[in-house]
Amino acid sequence: MPGLMQNAPLNIADILRFASVAHGGREIVSKNIDEPIWRYNYARAWTRAARAAQALSRLGVAPGDRVSSLAWNTHRHFELFFAVPGMGAVLHTANPRLPDEHLVFTINHAGSKVLLLDRNMVEIVDRIRDRLETVEHYVLLSDADRTIDGWGCYERLMASEAGDFDWPRLDENAGAFLCYTSGTTGDPKGVLYSHRSVVLHALAAGLSGALNFSAFDVVMPCQSLYHATAWGLPFAGAINGVKFVFPGDRFDGASLQQLIVDEGVTFSGGVPTIWTLYLDHLARTGETPGGLQRVIIGGSAVPRDMAVTFDRLGVVVQQIWGMTETSPLGVVSTPTPALAALGKDEENEAIWTRQGRMMFGIEMKIVDEDGRDLPHDGEQSGALMVRGPWVLDSYYRSDAPAINADGWFDTGDISTIDRFGFMRITDRKKDVIKSGGEWISSIDLENIAAGCPGVKVAAVAGVHHPKWEERPILLVEPHAGSNMTGEDMTAWLEPRIVKWWMPDRIIIDTVPLTATGKIDKKAIRDRYGRVLAEPAA
Amino acid sequence: MPGLMQNAPLNIADILRFASVAHGGREIVSKNIDEPIWRYNYARAWTRAARAAQALSRLGVAPGDRVSSLAWNTHRHFELFFAVPGMGAVLHTANPRLPDEHLVFTINHAGSKVLLLDRNMVEIVDRIRDRLETVEHYVLLSDADRTIDGWGCYERLMASEAGDFDWPRLDENAGAFLCYTSGTTGDPKGVLYSHRSVVLHALAAGLSGALNFSAFDVVMPCQSLYHATAWGLPFAGAINGVKFVFPGDRFDGASLQQLIVDEGVTFSGGVPTIWTLYLDHLARTGETPGGLQRVIIGGSAVPRDMAVTFDRLGVVVQQIWGMTETSPLGVVSTPTPALAALGKDEENEAIWTRQGRMMFGIEMKIVDEDGRDLPHDGEQSGALMVRGPWVLDSYYRSDAPAINADGWFDTGDISTIDRFGFMRITDRKKDVIKSGGEWISSIDLENIAAGCPGVKVAAVAGVHHPKWEERPILLVEPHAGSNMTGEDMTAWLEPRIVKWWMPDRIIIDTVPLTATGKIDKKAIRDRYGRVLAEPAA
């Protein structure tokens, strides 16, 4: 018996349409590349998105076509987030931090007809342009005064359009965003978000158990817009009518602090590296974080001293976990009454040491090596499996399903789930260290090592060992000016870990990072993979 | 180009499933009919819902079948909200306040196979049983000790089931709830909610611009569960892990106050009548509203002195507007920064005098008599039209669409929309008073009259007038003990309204109410429709 409610499809453009009428005067501020600061509001953003859609139509972009962006966190990129899917095309948010060959691969694999780029991406595009097979138009996301001859200009194209675009009503399962994983092995893989997945994700992300946005929030996304749509913030924010502050490409501490104070930022988010720089800036200048209330941190685990420092400054730190394959929000660490009843210390402990709590829409379980469900006791760890309406089904242009017969996607993470519904990553499946048949969590070991005074980054990898199969080695990058030694680290670790977890080698060196700012374990294994196979020096 | 995300249908049972794992220990309290208070939690509610689904299957309920409930706000009714749709059947929440012939009509029209009823509905069912054409099983929602011979017993049926129900994965467009409008003219009309409409409504309702629920809230629904699923509170609450307090059938001030204080209620909602009784209780006893933070009020406009009194007690009053046809939330009055910037007085004025602000998912416009869009200037009023994924498409067992070709549903209300996105009902289309070609808003006039000291309820209706076509008459029901007169009212109105709005007759009498507690304008017109046609006494 079918229900008798309206068959109104979930469309991404409706989010901005709603904000333009319900929060029309709410401000959007953008620090663009080499331009004065830009200010407008949702009502004007909606008209400009319409003009962008008209301009792209005029360039020949049709429903189903792909359009690539190579752009930072600006209002123009934000407009494209609605214009391109809204016209029925697919926005591929290319990642400028990828190695050239991967960047070329993603744009060719997407088959994009138009590439829109920021001024400071010109150097990259000049370098790879000859290898781009499908791009017909290159458009600079700069204002008309600062464009460069030989490139299309977004603002000039917009200026010829009336803004009366007739937004189509799209099938909610149509593709909307194409985001590539930056896997360290093999070619990047594309995840094709649908209108439905993006809108459902935005609704769920706004709830109090997740991002808890209100119209009084001032949100500055410091996760790149090209990373899984900046964790969906542009959509969750607009649905709730927040004021947006886009920091452009300036993620250094001083630039962020200026926007936080001048624009009254209440909420921000990004990878730990950005917040390390920000806290360094505050420590150096003695400044305070203004009206900043909350920071969500994802991409890798939050170092404890970062959480403690923010706490002292009156800023709540929330971890999140997700993947490009999960749109990306999987869990967000938010408190519950049961947890609060245990006292502030235990609550902080849970919030700071777990990736987050289950949110409606993402089913989650852990399984052992034979695929059997494991209990949610916070102790036993297993392969983390997820499913739900914003989890991928298969990768773009891949015939193989990415999920099992019951719809579960294997995240590649090893985790625990506790009785409060909190999930804690203990390792990437490929990083777990198998020592004599037992597992050592590289992440747990890194977190403990990172607490040692003087440590900037600590990285643990399992490398081949002639007797134990694998043993951990620890790479330590000290803070500038610190003269810590391997002996200091050994002394720090000894009382804090079981004996057989002690790394077989502690190396003071720079820690290699991936294009997304995570520790590049593959590079570490490539460089140090044989150190234990040979006789110790 | 289709997106490549999972095709995971939105299913109502998944809301309780989620709450049972993410908020498993969160409490649910229920004041049942003639039973001791009941306490359990989401984890146990999920198991009991499974057993209820098994028990109903055993009675022969199959997917697509209808099941009627005649029940108050209890944990058992809450369980049925998940068990019945979750098994693929449709729950018809019958309204015991309807006249017998309408109640009989709805159950027959639904074609329900099973009727589940509270103990104190036995008298009604005994009266109408002979006229029910499709009901095969009658089941009392009482505990095993308090059942009545000759009736099925919910708890006994549950006791035989294991709770390992295999919940089906349902098409999200399948019917889930059948709610009848209690129109004062003609037969009640059925609105058939789908799984999709209920889940989307629950997600949007939880957002901060709507009900703004968190896991720390303690929610006591005082709107009947049979009224448009208690405005969707069971779903929006469970998605956010609130503690629920179900008041049974006791909506008197003393009973509510006891639960508010004992259970730490932070949030409640219902029609104005209930809150009048509650505030009377506080005034009489000198008690305070404990930890109560917010009350949402809908069904009819909030009297200003009620809002002022709650404000003084530290309780935020939010109006909402909706209809059975809109699941029911259409607008909720929540503040925005633009409004807050005008100062507390102006913010309160907007919140208290407007039905609410636009929420994501419901498009809204006002049109003139020729169907042309009117501006959102807060001044011009027109027919209020809505559309969106939780607005009906057509009525149950009706061939005619209930919406126009563009998907707009004519609400039958006349309203304004202002630049802040706030909607204000100025009248029901059928209640608007057409005096000499000009419109008089019966609601505005009622609100002003209700502010006169001594007034309990004020009702305005347009009745036939030989010269002006229609003129307003005012029916005033004074508070017990008040000796106010028609002259007092005239003196109150004179400085507050334009001269031609002055009612032609002011009558001190009881105000007739409908089955849903609203002013019954039809009854007033029936009784007084000719008073102005005849020579004044």
CSV table of N, CA and C in Angstrom, one decimal, chain A residues 1-6 8-10 14-15 17-18 21-23 26 64 66 172-175 191-194 196-197 199-200 203-204 206-208 213-216 239-240 325 327 335-337 340 357-360 363 387-396 403 407 420, chain B residues 1-6 8-10 14-15 17-18 21-23 26 64 66 172-175 191-194 196-197 199-200 203-204 206-208 213-216 239-240 325 327 335-337 340 357-360 363 387-396 403 407 420:
chain,number,residue,atom,x,y,z
A,1,MET,N,0.8,-1.2,0.0
A,1,MET,CA,0.0,0.0,0.0
A,1,MET,C,0.9,1.3,0.0
A,2,PRO,N,1.0,1.9,-1.1
A,2,PRO,CA,1.8,3.1,-1.2
A,2,PRO,C,1.3,4.3,-0.4
A,3,GLY,N,2.1,5.1,0.3
A,3,GLY,CA,1.7,6.3,0.9
A,3,GLY,C,1.2,7.3,-0.1
A,4,LEU,N,0.6,8.3,0.4
A,4,LEU,CA,0.0,9.3,-0.5
A,4,LEU,C,0.6,10.7,-0.3
A,5,MET,N,1.9,10.8,0.0
A,5,MET,CA,2.6,12.0,0.2
A,5,MET,C,3.2,12.5,-1.1
A,6,GLN,N,3.6,13.7,-1.2
A,6,GLN,CA,4.2,14.3,-2.4
A,6,GLN,C,5.5,13.6,-2.8
A,8,ALA,N,8.3,14.6,-3.8
A,8,ALA,CA,9.2,15.8,-4.0
A,8,ALA,C,10.6,15.3,-3.9
A,9,PRO,N,11.4,15.3,-5.0
A,9,PRO,CA,12.8,14.8,-4.9
A,9,PRO,C,13.7,15.8,-4.0
A,10,LEU,N,14.6,15.2,-3.3
A,10,LEU,CA,15.6,16.0,-2.6
A,10,LEU,C,16.6,16.5,-3.6
A,14,ASP,N,17.9,23.2,-3.7
A,14,ASP,CA,16.8,23.6,-2.8
A,14,ASP,C,17.4,24.1,-1.5
A,15,ILE,N,18.6,23.6,-1.1
A,15,ILE,CA,19.2,24.0,0.2
A,15,ILE,C,19.5,25.5,0.1
A,17,ARG,N,18.2,27.6,-2.2
A,17,ARG,CA,17.0,28.3,-2.4
A,17,ARG,C,16.3,28.6,-1.0
A,18,PHE,N,16.3,27.6,-0.2
A,18,PHE,CA,15.7,27.8,1.2
A,18,PHE,C,16.4,28.9,1.9
A,21,VAL,N,15.6,32.5,1.0
A,21,VAL,CA,14.3,33.1,1.5
A,21,VAL,C,14.2,33.1,3.0
A,22,ALA,N,14.6,32.1,3.7
A,22,ALA,CA,14.5,32.0,5.1
A,22,ALA,C,15.6,32.7,5.9
A,23,HIS,N,16.7,32.8,5.2
A,23,HIS,CA,17.9,33.5,5.9
A,23,HIS,C,18.6,34.4,4.9
A,26,ARG,N,21.4,36.8,5.8
A,26,ARG,CA,22.6,36.3,6.5
A,26,ARG,C,23.8,36.3,5.7
A,64,GLY,N,24.3,15.8,-16.7
A,64,GLY,CA,25.1,14.6,-16.7
A,64,GLY,C,26.6,14.9,-17.0
A,66,ARG,N,30.4,16.5,-16.6
A,66,ARG,CA,31.2,16.8,-15.4
A,66,ARG,C,32.0,18.1,-15.6
A,172,GLU,N,16.4,12.6,-7.6
A,172,GLU,CA,17.2,12.8,-6.4
A,172,GLU,C,18.4,11.8,-6.4
A,173,ASN,N,18.3,10.8,-7.2
A,173,ASN,CA,19.4,9.8,-7.3
A,173,ASN,C,20.5,10.2,-8.4
A,174,ALA,N,20.3,11.3,-9.0
A,174,ALA,CA,21.2,11.8,-10.0
A,174,ALA,C,22.6,12.1,-9.3
A,175,GLY,N,23.7,11.9,-10.1
A,175,GLY,CA,25.0,12.3,-9.5
A,175,GLY,C,25.1,13.8,-9.3
A,191,VAL,N,34.2,8.7,-5.9
A,191,VAL,CA,32.9,8.4,-5.3
A,191,VAL,C,31.9,9.5,-5.8
A,192,LEU,N,30.8,9.0,-6.3
A,192,LEU,CA,29.8,9.9,-7.0
A,192,LEU,C,28.6,10.1,-6.1
A,193,TYR,N,28.6,11.2,-5.3
A,193,TYR,CA,27.5,11.5,-4.4
A,193,TYR,C,26.3,11.8,-5.3
A,194,SER,N,25.1,11.5,-4.7
A,194,SER,CA,23.9,11.9,-5.4
A,194,SER,C,23.2,13.0,-4.7
A,196,ARG,N,20.3,13.0,-3.4
A,196,ARG,CA,19.7,12.4,-2.2
A,196,ARG,C,20.8,12.3,-1.1
A,197,SER,N,21.9,11.7,-1.4
A,197,SER,CA,22.9,11.4,-0.3
A,197,SER,C,23.4,12.7,0.3
A,199,VAL,N,21.7,15.7,0.5
A,199,VAL,CA,20.7,16.4,1.3
A,199,VAL,C,20.4,15.6,2.6
A,200,LEU,N,20.4,14.3,2.5
A,200,LEU,CA,20.1,13.5,3.7
A,200,LEU,C,21.3,13.7,4.7
A,203,LEU,N,20.9,17.1,6.4
A,203,LEU,CA,19.9,17.1,7.4
A,203,LEU,C,20.5,16.5,8.7
A,204,ALA,N,21.0,15.3,8.5
A,204,ALA,CA,21.5,14.5,9.7
A,204,ALA,C,22.7,15.2,10.3
A,206,GLY,N,23.2,18.3,10.6
A,206,GLY,CA,22.8,19.5,11.4
A,206,GLY,C,22.3,19.2,12.8
A,207,LEU,N,21.9,18.0,13.0
A,207,LEU,CA,21.3,17.6,14.3
A,207,LEU,C,22.3,17.8,15.5
A,208,SER,N,21.7,17.9,16.7
A,208,SER,CA,22.5,18.2,17.8
A,208,SER,C,23.5,17.1,18.1
A,213,PHE,N,24.2,22.8,14.3
A,213,PHE,CA,24.3,24.2,13.8
A,213,PHE,C,23.0,24.9,14.1
A,214,SER,N,23.1,26.2,14.4
A,214,SER,CA,22.0,27.1,14.4
A,214,SER,C,22.2,28.3,13.6
A,215,ALA,N,21.1,29.1,13.4
A,215,ALA,CA,21.2,30.3,12.6
A,215,ALA,C,22.2,31.3,13.3
A,216,PHE,N,22.5,31.1,14.5
A,216,PHE,CA,23.4,32.0,15.3
A,216,PHE,C,24.8,31.7,15.1
A,239,ILE,N,21.5,24.9,5.3
A,239,ILE,CA,20.2,24.5,5.8
A,239,ILE,C,19.8,25.1,7.1
A,240,ASN,N,20.8,25.4,7.9
A,240,ASN,CA,20.6,26.0,9.2
A,240,ASN,C,20.8,27.5,9.2
A,325,GLU,N,34.2,8.0,1.1
A,325,GLU,CA,33.2,7.0,0.8
A,325,GLU,C,31.9,7.1,1.6
A,327,SER,N,30.7,10.3,2.6
A,327,SER,CA,30.1,11.7,2.3
A,327,SER,C,30.4,12.9,3.2
A,335,PRO,N,28.5,14.7,23.5
A,335,PRO,CA,28.2,14.1,24.7
A,335,PRO,C,26.7,13.5,24.8
A,336,THR,N,26.5,12.7,25.8
A,336,THR,CA,25.2,12.2,26.1
A,336,THR,C,25.0,12.3,27.6
A,337,PRO,N,23.8,12.3,28.1
A,337,PRO,CA,23.5,12.3,29.5
A,337,PRO,C,24.3,11.2,30.3
A,340,ALA,N,27.8,12.2,30.5
A,340,ALA,CA,28.0,13.4,31.4
A,340,ALA,C,27.8,13.0,32.8
A,357,ARG,N,30.5,9.4,18.1
A,357,ARG,CA,29.4,8.6,18.4
A,357,ARG,C,28.5,8.4,17.2
A,358,MET,N,27.8,7.3,17.2
A,358,MET,CA,26.9,7.0,16.1
A,358,MET,C,25.9,8.1,15.8
A,359,MET,N,25.7,8.3,14.6
A,359,MET,CA,24.6,9.3,14.2
A,359,MET,C,23.6,8.6,13.4
A,360,PHE,N,22.3,9.2,13.4
A,360,PHE,CA,21.3,8.5,12.7
A,360,PHE,C,21.6,8.5,11.2
A,363,GLU,N,24.6,3.0,9.9
A,363,GLU,CA,24.7,1.8,10.7
A,363,GLU,C,26.1,1.4,10.7
A,387,ARG,N,27.0,1.1,6.7
A,387,ARG,CA,26.1,1.2,5.6
A,387,ARG,C,25.1,2.3,5.9
A,388,GLY,N,24.4,2.8,4.8
A,388,GLY,CA,23.4,3.8,5.0
A,388,GLY,C,23.3,4.6,3.7
A,389,PRO,N,22.4,5.6,3.7
A,389,PRO,CA,22.0,6.3,2.5
A,389,PRO,C,23.1,7.3,2.0
A,390,TRP,N,24.2,7.5,2.8
A,390,TRP,CA,25.2,8.4,2.3
A,390,TRP,C,26.6,7.6,2.3
A,391,VAL,N,26.5,6.3,2.2
A,391,VAL,CA,27.6,5.4,2.0
A,391,VAL,C,27.6,5.0,0.5
A,392,LEU,N,28.8,4.9,-0.1
A,392,LEU,CA,28.9,4.5,-1.5
A,392,LEU,C,28.4,3.1,-1.8
A,393,ASP,N,28.0,2.9,-3.0
A,393,ASP,CA,27.6,1.6,-3.5
A,393,ASP,C,28.7,1.0,-4.3
A,394,SER,N,29.2,1.8,-5.3
A,394,SER,CA,30.4,1.3,-6.0
A,394,SER,C,31.2,2.6,-6.5
A,395,TYR,N,32.4,2.4,-6.9
A,395,TYR,CA,33.2,3.5,-7.3
A,395,TYR,C,32.9,3.9,-8.7
A,396,TYR,N,33.2,5.1,-9.1
A,396,TYR,CA,32.9,5.7,-10.4
A,396,TYR,C,33.6,4.9,-11.5
A,403,ILE,N,30.6,-2.8,-1.9
A,403,ILE,CA,30.0,-3.3,-0.6
A,403,ILE,C,29.7,-4.8,-0.7
A,407,GLY,N,25.1,-5.1,1.9
A,407,GLY,CA,25.2,-3.6,1.8
A,407,GLY,C,26.3,-3.0,2.7
A,420,PHE,N,28.4,3.3,24.9
A,420,PHE,CA,27.8,4.6,24.7
A,420,PHE,C,27.6,4.9,23.2
B,1,MET,N,23.1,10.9,-15.4
B,1,MET,CA,24.2,10.1,-14.8
B,1,MET,C,23.8,9.8,-13.3
B,2,PRO,N,23.4,8.6,-13.0
B,2,PRO,CA,23.0,8.3,-11.7
B,2,PRO,C,24.1,8.3,-10.7
B,3,GLY,N,23.9,8.8,-9.5
B,3,GLY,CA,24.9,8.7,-8.4
B,3,GLY,C,25.2,7.3,-8.0
B,4,LEU,N,26.2,7.1,-7.3
B,4,LEU,CA,26.6,5.7,-6.9
B,4,LEU,C,26.6,5.5,-5.4
B,5,MET,N,25.6,6.0,-4.8
B,5,MET,CA,25.5,5.8,-3.3
B,5,MET,C,24.5,4.7,-3.1
B,6,GLN,N,24.5,4.3,-1.8
B,6,GLN,CA,23.6,3.1,-1.5
B,6,GLN,C,22.1,3.5,-1.6
B,8,ALA,N,19.6,2.9,0.2
B,8,ALA,CA,19.0,2.5,1.5
B,8,ALA,C,17.7,3.3,1.7
B,9,PRO,N,16.6,2.6,1.8
B,9,PRO,CA,15.3,3.2,2.0
B,9,PRO,C,15.2,3.8,3.4
B,10,LEU,N,14.5,4.9,3.5
B,10,LEU,CA,14.2,5.5,4.8
B,10,LEU,C,13.1,4.7,5.4
B,14,ASP,N,13.8,2.1,11.7
B,14,ASP,CA,15.3,2.4,11.9
B,14,ASP,C,15.5,3.5,12.9
B,15,ILE,N,14.5,4.3,13.1
B,15,ILE,CA,14.7,5.4,14.1
B,15,ILE,C,14.8,4.8,15.5
B,17,ARG,N,15.5,1.6,16.1
B,17,ARG,CA,16.6,0.7,16.1
B,17,ARG,C,17.9,1.6,16.4
B,18,PHE,N,18.0,2.7,15.8
B,18,PHE,CA,19.1,3.6,16.1
B,18,PHE,C,19.2,4.0,17.5
B,21,VAL,N,20.5,1.5,20.0
B,21,VAL,CA,21.9,1.2,20.1
B,21,VAL,C,22.7,2.5,20.5
B,22,ALA,N,22.3,3.6,20.0
B,22,ALA,CA,23.1,4.9,20.3
B,22,ALA,C,22.6,5.5,21.6
B,23,HIS,N,21.4,5.2,22.0
B,23,HIS,CA,20.9,5.8,23.3
B,23,HIS,C,20.1,4.7,24.1
B,26,ARG,N,18.7,5.3,27.6
B,26,ARG,CA,18.0,6.6,27.9
B,26,ARG,C,16.5,6.2,28.2
B,64,GLY,N,0.7,-4.0,4.4
B,64,GLY,CA,-0.4,-3.3,3.7
B,64,GLY,C,-1.7,-3.2,4.5
B,66,ARG,N,-4.3,-2.5,7.6
B,66,ARG,CA,-4.4,-1.4,8.5
B,66,ARG,C,-4.8,-1.9,9.9
B,172,GLU,N,10.5,2.9,0.8
B,172,GLU,CA,10.3,4.1,1.7
B,172,GLU,C,9.0,4.8,1.3
B,173,ASN,N,8.4,4.6,0.2
B,173,ASN,CA,7.2,5.2,-0.2
B,173,ASN,C,5.9,4.4,0.3
B,174,ALA,N,6.1,3.3,1.0
B,174,ALA,CA,5.0,2.6,1.5
B,174,ALA,C,4.3,3.4,2.6
B,175,GLY,N,3.0,3.1,2.7
B,175,GLY,CA,2.2,3.8,3.7
B,175,GLY,C,2.5,3.4,5.1
B,191,VAL,N,-5.2,11.1,5.6
B,191,VAL,CA,-3.9,11.4,5.0
B,191,VAL,C,-3.0,10.2,5.3
B,192,LEU,N,-2.4,9.7,4.3
B,192,LEU,CA,-1.6,8.4,4.4
B,192,LEU,C,-0.1,8.8,4.4
B,193,TYR,N,0.5,8.9,5.5
B,193,TYR,CA,1.9,9.2,5.6
B,193,TYR,C,2.7,8.0,5.1
B,194,SER,N,3.9,8.3,4.5
B,194,SER,CA,4.8,7.2,4.0
B,194,SER,C,6.0,7.2,5.0
B,196,ARG,N,9.0,7.4,4.1
B,196,ARG,CA,9.8,8.5,3.7
B,196,ARG,C,9.4,9.9,4.3
B,197,SER,N,8.1,10.2,4.2
B,197,SER,CA,7.7,11.5,4.7
B,197,SER,C,7.9,11.6,6.2
B,199,VAL,N,10.2,10.0,8.1
B,199,VAL,CA,11.6,10.1,8.5
B,199,VAL,C,12.2,11.5,8.1
B,200,LEU,N,11.9,11.9,6.9
B,200,LEU,CA,12.3,13.3,6.5
B,200,LEU,C,11.8,14.3,7.5
B,203,LEU,N,13.8,14.2,10.7
B,203,LEU,CA,15.1,14.8,10.6
B,203,LEU,C,15.0,16.3,10.6
B,204,ALA,N,14.1,16.9,9.8
B,204,ALA,CA,14.0,18.3,9.7
B,204,ALA,C,13.5,18.9,11.0
B,206,GLY,N,14.0,18.0,13.9
B,206,GLY,CA,15.0,18.0,15.0
B,206,GLY,C,16.0,19.2,14.9
B,207,LEU,N,16.1,19.8,13.8
B,207,LEU,CA,17.0,20.9,13.6
B,207,LEU,C,16.8,22.1,14.5
B,208,SER,N,17.8,22.9,14.7
B,208,SER,CA,17.7,24.0,15.6
B,208,SER,C,16.7,25.0,15.2
B,213,PHE,N,16.0,19.5,19.3
B,213,PHE,CA,16.1,18.5,20.3
B,213,PHE,C,17.6,18.1,20.5
B,214,SER,N,17.9,17.7,21.7
B,214,SER,CA,19.2,17.1,22.0
B,214,SER,C,19.0,15.9,22.9
B,215,ALA,N,20.1,15.1,23.0
B,215,ALA,CA,20.0,13.9,23.9
B,215,ALA,C,19.8,14.3,25.4
B,216,PHE,N,20.0,15.6,25.7
B,216,PHE,CA,19.8,16.1,27.1
B,216,PHE,C,18.3,16.5,27.3
B,239,ILE,N,15.1,10.1,17.3
B,239,ILE,CA,16.3,10.3,16.5
B,239,ILE,C,17.3,11.0,17.3
B,240,ASN,N,16.9,11.9,18.2
B,240,ASN,CA,17.9,12.7,19.0
B,240,ASN,C,18.1,12.1,20.4
B,325,GLU,N,-2.4,17.4,7.0
B,325,GLU,CA,-2.0,17.3,5.6
B,325,GLU,C,-0.5,17.6,5.5
B,327,SER,N,1.9,16.7,8.0
B,327,SER,CA,2.7,15.7,8.8
B,327,SER,C,3.1,16.0,10.2
B,335,PRO,N,14.0,32.0,16.7
B,335,PRO,CA,14.6,33.3,16.5
B,335,PRO,C,15.7,33.2,15.4
B,336,THR,N,16.1,34.3,14.8
B,336,THR,CA,17.2,34.4,14.0
B,336,THR,C,18.1,35.6,14.4
B,337,PRO,N,19.3,35.7,14.0
B,337,PRO,CA,20.2,36.8,14.4
B,337,PRO,C,19.5,38.1,13.9
B,340,ALA,N,16.9,38.9,16.4
B,340,ALA,CA,17.5,39.2,17.7
B,340,ALA,C,18.1,40.6,17.8
B,357,ARG,N,8.4,30.3,11.6
B,357,ARG,CA,9.3,30.6,10.5
B,357,ARG,C,9.5,29.4,9.6
B,358,MET,N,9.8,29.7,8.3
B,358,MET,CA,10.0,28.6,7.4
B,358,MET,C,11.0,27.6,7.8
B,359,MET,N,10.8,26.3,7.6
B,359,MET,CA,11.8,25.3,7.8
B,359,MET,C,12.1,24.6,6.5
B,360,PHE,N,13.3,24.0,6.5
B,360,PHE,CA,13.8,23.4,5.3
B,360,PHE,C,12.9,22.2,5.0
B,363,GLU,N,8.2,24.3,1.2
B,363,GLU,CA,8.1,25.6,0.4
B,363,GLU,C,6.7,26.2,0.7
B,387,ARG,N,4.2,23.1,-0.3
B,387,ARG,CA,4.5,21.9,-0.9
B,387,ARG,C,5.8,21.3,-0.4
B,388,GLY,N,6.1,20.1,-0.6
B,388,GLY,CA,7.3,19.5,0.0
B,388,GLY,C,7.1,18.0,0.3
B,389,PRO,N,8.2,17.3,0.6
B,389,PRO,CA,8.1,15.9,0.8
B,389,PRO,C,7.3,15.3,1.9
B,390,TRP,N,6.8,16.2,2.8
B,390,TRP,CA,5.9,15.7,3.8
B,390,TRP,C,4.5,16.4,3.8
B,391,VAL,N,4.2,16.9,2.6
B,391,VAL,CA,2.8,17.4,2.3
B,391,VAL,C,2.1,16.3,1.5
B,392,LEU,N,0.8,16.2,1.7
B,392,LEU,CA,0.1,15.1,1.0
B,392,LEU,C,0.0,15.4,-0.5
B,393,ASP,N,-0.3,14.3,-1.2
B,393,ASP,CA,-0.5,14.4,-2.6
B,393,ASP,C,-2.0,14.2,-2.9
B,394,SER,N,-2.6,13.2,-2.3
B,394,SER,CA,-4.1,13.1,-2.4
B,394,SER,C,-4.6,12.4,-1.1
B,395,TYR,N,-5.9,12.5,-0.8
B,395,TYR,CA,-6.5,11.9,0.3
B,395,TYR,C,-6.7,10.4,0.1
B,396,TYR,N,-6.7,9.6,1.2
B,396,TYR,CA,-6.9,8.2,1.1
B,396,TYR,C,-8.2,7.8,0.5
B,403,ILE,N,-3.7,18.5,-4.6
B,403,ILE,CA,-2.8,19.6,-4.9
B,403,ILE,C,-3.0,20.0,-6.3
B,407,GLY,N,2.0,21.1,-7.8
B,407,GLY,CA,2.3,20.5,-6.5
B,407,GLY,C,1.9,21.3,-5.3
B,420,PHE,N,11.5,38.2,7.4
B,420,PHE,CA,12.3,37.2,8.2
B,420,PHE,C,11.9,35.8,7.9
